[in-house]
PDB file of C-alpha atoms in Angstrom:
ATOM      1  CA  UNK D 225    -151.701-153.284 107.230  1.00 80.00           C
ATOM      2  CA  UNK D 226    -152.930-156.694 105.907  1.00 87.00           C
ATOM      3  CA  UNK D 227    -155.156-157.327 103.066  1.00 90.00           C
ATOM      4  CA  UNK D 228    -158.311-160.004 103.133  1.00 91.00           C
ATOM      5  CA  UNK D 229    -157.262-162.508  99.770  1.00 89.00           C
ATOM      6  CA  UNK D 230    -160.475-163.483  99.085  1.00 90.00           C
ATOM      7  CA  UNK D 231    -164.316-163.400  99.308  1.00 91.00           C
ATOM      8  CA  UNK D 232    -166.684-160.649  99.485  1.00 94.00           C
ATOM      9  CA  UNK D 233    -163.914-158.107 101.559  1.00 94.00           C
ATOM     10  CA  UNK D 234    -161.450-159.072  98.650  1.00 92.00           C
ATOM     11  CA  UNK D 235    -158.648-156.389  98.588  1.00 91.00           C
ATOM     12  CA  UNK D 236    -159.769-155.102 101.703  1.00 94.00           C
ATOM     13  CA  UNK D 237    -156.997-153.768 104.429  1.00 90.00           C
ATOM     14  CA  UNK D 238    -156.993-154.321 107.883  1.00 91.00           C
ATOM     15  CA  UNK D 239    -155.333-152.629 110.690  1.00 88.00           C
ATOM     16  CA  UNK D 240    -153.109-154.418 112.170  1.00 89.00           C
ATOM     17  CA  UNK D 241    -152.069-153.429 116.270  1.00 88.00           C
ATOM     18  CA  UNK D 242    -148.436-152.187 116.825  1.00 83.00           C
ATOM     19  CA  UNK D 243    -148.153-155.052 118.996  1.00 80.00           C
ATOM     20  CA  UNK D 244    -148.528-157.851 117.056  1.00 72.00           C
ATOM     21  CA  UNK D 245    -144.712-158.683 115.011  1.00 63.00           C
ATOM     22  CA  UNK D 246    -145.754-161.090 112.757  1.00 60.00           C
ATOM     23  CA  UNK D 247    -149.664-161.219 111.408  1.00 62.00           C
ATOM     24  CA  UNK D 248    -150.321-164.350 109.375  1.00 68.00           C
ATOM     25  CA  UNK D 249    -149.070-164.405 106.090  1.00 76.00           C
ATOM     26  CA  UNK D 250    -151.540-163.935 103.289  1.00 76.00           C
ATOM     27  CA  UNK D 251    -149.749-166.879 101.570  1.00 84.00           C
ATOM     28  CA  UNK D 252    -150.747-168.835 104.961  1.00 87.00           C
ATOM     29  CA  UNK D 253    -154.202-167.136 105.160  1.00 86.00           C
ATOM     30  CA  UNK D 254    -155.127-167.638 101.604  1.00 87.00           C
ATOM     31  CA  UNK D 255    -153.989-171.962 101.962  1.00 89.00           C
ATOM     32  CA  UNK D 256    -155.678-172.057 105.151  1.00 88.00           C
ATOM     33  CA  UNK D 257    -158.756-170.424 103.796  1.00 90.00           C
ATOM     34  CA  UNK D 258    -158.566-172.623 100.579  1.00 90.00           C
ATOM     35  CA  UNK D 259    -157.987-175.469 102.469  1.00 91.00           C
ATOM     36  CA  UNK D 260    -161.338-174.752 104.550  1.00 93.00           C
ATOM     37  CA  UNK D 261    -163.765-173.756 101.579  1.00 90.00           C
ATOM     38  CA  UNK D 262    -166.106-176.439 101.392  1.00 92.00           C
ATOM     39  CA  UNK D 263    -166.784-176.295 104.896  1.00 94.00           C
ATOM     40  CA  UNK D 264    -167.089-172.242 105.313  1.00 94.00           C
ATOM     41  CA  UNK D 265    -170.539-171.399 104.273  1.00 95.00           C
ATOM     42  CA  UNK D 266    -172.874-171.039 107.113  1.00 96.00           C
ATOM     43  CA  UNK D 267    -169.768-171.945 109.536  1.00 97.00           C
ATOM     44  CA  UNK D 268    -169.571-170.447 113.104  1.00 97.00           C
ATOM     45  CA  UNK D 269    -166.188-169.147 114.292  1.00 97.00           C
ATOM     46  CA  UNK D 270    -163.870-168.692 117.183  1.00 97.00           C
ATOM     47  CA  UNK D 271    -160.239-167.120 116.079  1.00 96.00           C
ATOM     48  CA  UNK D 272    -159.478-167.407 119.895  1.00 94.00           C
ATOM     49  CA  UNK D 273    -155.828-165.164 119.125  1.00 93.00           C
ATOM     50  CA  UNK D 274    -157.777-162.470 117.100  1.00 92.00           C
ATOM     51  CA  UNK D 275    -154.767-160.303 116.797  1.00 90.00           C
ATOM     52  CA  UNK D 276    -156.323-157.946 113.974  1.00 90.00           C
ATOM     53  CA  UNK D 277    -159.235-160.112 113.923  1.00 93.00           C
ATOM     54  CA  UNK D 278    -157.930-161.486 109.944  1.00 93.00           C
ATOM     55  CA  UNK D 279    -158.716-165.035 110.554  1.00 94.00           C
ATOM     56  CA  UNK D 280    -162.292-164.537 111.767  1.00 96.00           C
ATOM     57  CA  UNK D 281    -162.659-161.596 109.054  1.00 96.00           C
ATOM     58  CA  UNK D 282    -161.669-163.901 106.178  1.00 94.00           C
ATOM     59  CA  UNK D 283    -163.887-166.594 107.709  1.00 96.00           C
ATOM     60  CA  UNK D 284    -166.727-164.054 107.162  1.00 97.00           C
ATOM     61  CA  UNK D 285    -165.795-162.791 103.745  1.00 96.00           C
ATOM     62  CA  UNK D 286    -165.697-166.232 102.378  1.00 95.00           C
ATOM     63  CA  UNK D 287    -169.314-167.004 103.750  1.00 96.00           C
ATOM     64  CA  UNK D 288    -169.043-168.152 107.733  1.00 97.00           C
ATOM     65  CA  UNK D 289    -172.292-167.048 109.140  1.00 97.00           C
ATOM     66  CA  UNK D 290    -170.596-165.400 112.857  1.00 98.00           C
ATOM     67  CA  UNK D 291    -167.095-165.611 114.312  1.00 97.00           C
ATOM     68  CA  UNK D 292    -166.188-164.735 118.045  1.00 97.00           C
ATOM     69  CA  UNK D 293    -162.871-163.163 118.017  1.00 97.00           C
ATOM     70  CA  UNK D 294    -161.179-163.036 121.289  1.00 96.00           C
ATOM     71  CA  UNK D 295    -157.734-161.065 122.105  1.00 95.00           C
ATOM     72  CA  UNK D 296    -156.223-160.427 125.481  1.00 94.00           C
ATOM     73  CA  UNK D 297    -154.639-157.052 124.291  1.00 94.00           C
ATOM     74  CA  UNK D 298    -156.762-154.027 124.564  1.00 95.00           C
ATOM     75  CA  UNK D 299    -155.226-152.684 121.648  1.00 94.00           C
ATOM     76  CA  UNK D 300    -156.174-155.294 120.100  1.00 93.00           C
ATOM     77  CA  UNK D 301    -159.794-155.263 120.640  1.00 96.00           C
ATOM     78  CA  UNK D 302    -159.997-152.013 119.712  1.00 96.00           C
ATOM     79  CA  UNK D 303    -158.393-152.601 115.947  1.00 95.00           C
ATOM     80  CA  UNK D 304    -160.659-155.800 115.801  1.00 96.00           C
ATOM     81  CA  UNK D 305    -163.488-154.018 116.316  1.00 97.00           C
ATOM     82  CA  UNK D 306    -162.597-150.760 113.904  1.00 96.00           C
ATOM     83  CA  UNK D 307    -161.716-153.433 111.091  1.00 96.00           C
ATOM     84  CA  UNK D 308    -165.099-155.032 111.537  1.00 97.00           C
ATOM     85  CA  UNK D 309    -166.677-151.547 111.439  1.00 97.00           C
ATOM     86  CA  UNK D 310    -164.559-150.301 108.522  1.00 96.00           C
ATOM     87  CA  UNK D 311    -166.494-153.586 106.709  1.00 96.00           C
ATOM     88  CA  UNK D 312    -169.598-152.987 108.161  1.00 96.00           C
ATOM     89  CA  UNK D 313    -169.536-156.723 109.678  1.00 96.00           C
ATOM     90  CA  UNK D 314    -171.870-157.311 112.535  1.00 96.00           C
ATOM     91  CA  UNK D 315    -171.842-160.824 112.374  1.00 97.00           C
ATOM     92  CA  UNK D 316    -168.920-160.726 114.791  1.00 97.00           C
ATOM     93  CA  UNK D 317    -168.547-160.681 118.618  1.00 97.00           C
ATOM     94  CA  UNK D 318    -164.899-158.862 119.785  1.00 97.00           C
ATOM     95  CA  UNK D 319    -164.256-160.470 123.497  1.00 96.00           C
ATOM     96  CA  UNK D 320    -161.297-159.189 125.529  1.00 96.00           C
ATOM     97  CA  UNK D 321    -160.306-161.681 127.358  1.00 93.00           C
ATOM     98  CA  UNK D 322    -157.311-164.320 128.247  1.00 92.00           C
ATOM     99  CA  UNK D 323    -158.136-167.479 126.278  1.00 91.00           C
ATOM    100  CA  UNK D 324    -159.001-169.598 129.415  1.00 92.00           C
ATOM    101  CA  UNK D 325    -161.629-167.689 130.480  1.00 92.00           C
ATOM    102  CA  UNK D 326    -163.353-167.135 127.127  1.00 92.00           C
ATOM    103  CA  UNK D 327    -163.217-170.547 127.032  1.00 93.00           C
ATOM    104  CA  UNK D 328    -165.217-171.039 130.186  1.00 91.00           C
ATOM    105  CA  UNK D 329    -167.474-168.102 129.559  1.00 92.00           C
ATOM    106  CA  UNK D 330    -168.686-168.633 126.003  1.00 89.00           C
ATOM    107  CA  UNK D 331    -170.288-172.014 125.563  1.00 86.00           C
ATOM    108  CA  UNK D 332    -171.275-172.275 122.102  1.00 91.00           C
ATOM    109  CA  UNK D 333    -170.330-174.956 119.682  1.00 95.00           C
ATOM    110  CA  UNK D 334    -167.793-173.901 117.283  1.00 97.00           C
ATOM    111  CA  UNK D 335    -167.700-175.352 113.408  1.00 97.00           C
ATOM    112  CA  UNK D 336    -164.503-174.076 112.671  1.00 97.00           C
ATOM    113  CA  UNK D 337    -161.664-173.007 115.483  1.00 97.00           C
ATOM    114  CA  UNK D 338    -158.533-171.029 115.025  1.00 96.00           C
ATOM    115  CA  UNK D 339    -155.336-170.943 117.109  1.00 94.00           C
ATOM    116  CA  UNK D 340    -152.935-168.610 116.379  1.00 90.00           C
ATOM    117  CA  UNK D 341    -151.564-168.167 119.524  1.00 90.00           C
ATOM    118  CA  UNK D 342    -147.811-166.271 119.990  1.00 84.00           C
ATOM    119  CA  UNK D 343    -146.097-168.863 119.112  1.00 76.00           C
ATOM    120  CA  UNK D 344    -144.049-169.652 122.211  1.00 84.00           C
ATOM    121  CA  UNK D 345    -147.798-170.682 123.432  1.00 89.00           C
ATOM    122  CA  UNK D 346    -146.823-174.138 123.075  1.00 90.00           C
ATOM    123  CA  UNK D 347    -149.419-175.535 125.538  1.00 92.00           C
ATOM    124  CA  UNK D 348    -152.278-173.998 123.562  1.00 93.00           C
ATOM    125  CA  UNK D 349    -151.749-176.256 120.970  1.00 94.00           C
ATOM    126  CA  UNK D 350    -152.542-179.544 122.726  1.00 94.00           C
ATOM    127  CA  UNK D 351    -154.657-177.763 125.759  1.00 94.00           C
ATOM    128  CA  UNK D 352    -157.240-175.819 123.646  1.00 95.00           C
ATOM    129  CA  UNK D 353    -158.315-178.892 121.228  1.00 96.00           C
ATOM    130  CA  UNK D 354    -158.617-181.284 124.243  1.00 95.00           C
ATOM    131  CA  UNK D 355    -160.838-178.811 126.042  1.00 95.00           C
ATOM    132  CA  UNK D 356    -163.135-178.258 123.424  1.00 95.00           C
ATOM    133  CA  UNK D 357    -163.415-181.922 122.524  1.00 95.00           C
ATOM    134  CA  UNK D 358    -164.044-182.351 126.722  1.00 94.00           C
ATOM    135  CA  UNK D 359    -166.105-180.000 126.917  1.00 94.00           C
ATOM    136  CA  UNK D 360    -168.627-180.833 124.195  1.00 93.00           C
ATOM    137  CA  UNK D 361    -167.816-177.303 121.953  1.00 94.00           C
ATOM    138  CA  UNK D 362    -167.051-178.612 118.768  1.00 96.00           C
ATOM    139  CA  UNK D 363    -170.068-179.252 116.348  1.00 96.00           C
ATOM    140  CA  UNK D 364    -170.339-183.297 115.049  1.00 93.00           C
ATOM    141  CA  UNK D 365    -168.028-182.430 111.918  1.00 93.00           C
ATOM    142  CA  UNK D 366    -165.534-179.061 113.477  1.00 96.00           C
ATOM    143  CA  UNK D 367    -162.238-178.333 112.181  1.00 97.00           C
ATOM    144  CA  UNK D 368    -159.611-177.389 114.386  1.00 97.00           C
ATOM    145  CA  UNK D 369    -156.647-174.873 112.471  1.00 97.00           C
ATOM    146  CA  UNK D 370    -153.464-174.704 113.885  1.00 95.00           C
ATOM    147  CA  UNK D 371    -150.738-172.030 113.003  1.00 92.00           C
ATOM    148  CA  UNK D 372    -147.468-172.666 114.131  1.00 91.00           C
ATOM    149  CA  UNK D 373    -143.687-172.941 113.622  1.00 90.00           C
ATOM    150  CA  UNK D 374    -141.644-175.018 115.128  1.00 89.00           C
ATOM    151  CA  UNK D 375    -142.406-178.403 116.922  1.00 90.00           C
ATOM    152  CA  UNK D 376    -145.620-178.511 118.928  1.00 91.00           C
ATOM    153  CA  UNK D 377    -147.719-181.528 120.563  1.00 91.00           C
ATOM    154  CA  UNK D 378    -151.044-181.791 119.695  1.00 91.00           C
ATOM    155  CA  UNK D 379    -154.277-184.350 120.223  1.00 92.00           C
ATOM    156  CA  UNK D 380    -153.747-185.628 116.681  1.00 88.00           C
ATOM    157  CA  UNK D 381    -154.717-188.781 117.794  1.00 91.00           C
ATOM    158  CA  UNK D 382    -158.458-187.347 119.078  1.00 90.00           C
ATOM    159  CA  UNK D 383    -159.671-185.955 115.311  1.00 92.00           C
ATOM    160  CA  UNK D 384    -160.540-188.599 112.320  1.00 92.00           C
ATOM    161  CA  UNK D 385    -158.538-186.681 109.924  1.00 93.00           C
ATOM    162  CA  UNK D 386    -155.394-184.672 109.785  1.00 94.00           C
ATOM    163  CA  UNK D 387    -153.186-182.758 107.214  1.00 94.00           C
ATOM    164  CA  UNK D 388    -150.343-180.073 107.400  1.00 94.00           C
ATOM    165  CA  UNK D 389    -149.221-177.557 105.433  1.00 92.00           C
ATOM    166  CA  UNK D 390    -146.090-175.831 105.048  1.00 92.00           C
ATOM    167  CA  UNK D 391    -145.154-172.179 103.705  1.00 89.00           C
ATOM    168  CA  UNK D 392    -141.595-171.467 104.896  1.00 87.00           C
ATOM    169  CA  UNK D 393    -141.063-171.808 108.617  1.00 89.00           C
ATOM    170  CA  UNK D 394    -144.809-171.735 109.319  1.00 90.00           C
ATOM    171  CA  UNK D 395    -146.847-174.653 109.568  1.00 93.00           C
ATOM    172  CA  UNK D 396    -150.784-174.966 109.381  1.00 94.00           C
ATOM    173  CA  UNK D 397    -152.331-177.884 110.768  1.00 94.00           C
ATOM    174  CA  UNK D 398    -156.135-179.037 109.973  1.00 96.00           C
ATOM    175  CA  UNK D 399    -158.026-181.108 112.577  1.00 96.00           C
ATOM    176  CA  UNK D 400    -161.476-182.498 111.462  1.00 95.00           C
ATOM    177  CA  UNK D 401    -163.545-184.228 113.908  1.00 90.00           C
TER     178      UNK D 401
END
């Protein structure tokens, strides 16, 4: 079980699915979330490694106006989707899918992107931000948020603005366009 840090879910738990070892920090959530304010309100979503769904549920408690959250697991769909009811949140769409083909089904423009991918995912990190810069699925101002630990490349080099964070041996990178 998780608790949302902040916004209009404050002190609300999640489930969290027996599968997934290591949910994002709330010290992690709470700095990426801060980080993010000023551009949350109104904001649509993709947490494309929903997990429990946390990332796109704090999005929404702190004023993002829909998130897609996708996860391959069944399991995980399922506790996604009971969180969001628990809340009474229906500005969310659960999609169970691999994160390729969500990619390729869903074509909206996204204001704010997650990827929180298992971390030995070390493709996703460059892959996922090049596609939706290629593909024309970032708004004119997104932010990309990457959660990681270790060393990971990435399309720095393709956003105006980047900064990193640090809280232990996790890392949180912003990309703005």
């Amino acid at each position: 079980m998780i608790k949302i840090t902040s916004g209009k879910y404050r002190s609300r738990v999640l489930e969290v699915p027996s599968y997934l070892e290591v949910p994002s920090k709330s010290i992690v959530r709470t700095g990426m979330m801060n980080a993010l304010s000023l551009y949350m309100e109104g904001a649509v979503v993709l947490d494309l490694f929903g997990g429990s769904g946390a990332l796109g549920i704090e999005a929404l408690s702190r004023g993002a106006k829909f998130a897609y959250i996708s996860e391959l697991e069944l399991e995980g769909v399922k506790t996604i989707q009971r969180n969001l009811s628990t809340l009474k949140e229906s500005n969310a769409l659960v999609i169970h899918g691999d994160y390729e083909s969500v990619l390729n089904n869903y074509t909206e423009k996204y204001d704010i992107v997650f990827l929180d991918p298992p971390y030995k995912m070390k493709e996703v990190y460059k892959e996922v931000p090049e596609y939706l810069l290629k593909n024309d699925r970032l708004t004119e101002h997104a932010i990309v948020v990457l959660e990681y630990e270790g060393e990971i490349e990435t399309p720095k080099e393709c956003f105006s603005r980047v900064k990193e964070y640090h809280y232990g041996r996790t890392k949180v990178l912003i990309m703005w366009r």
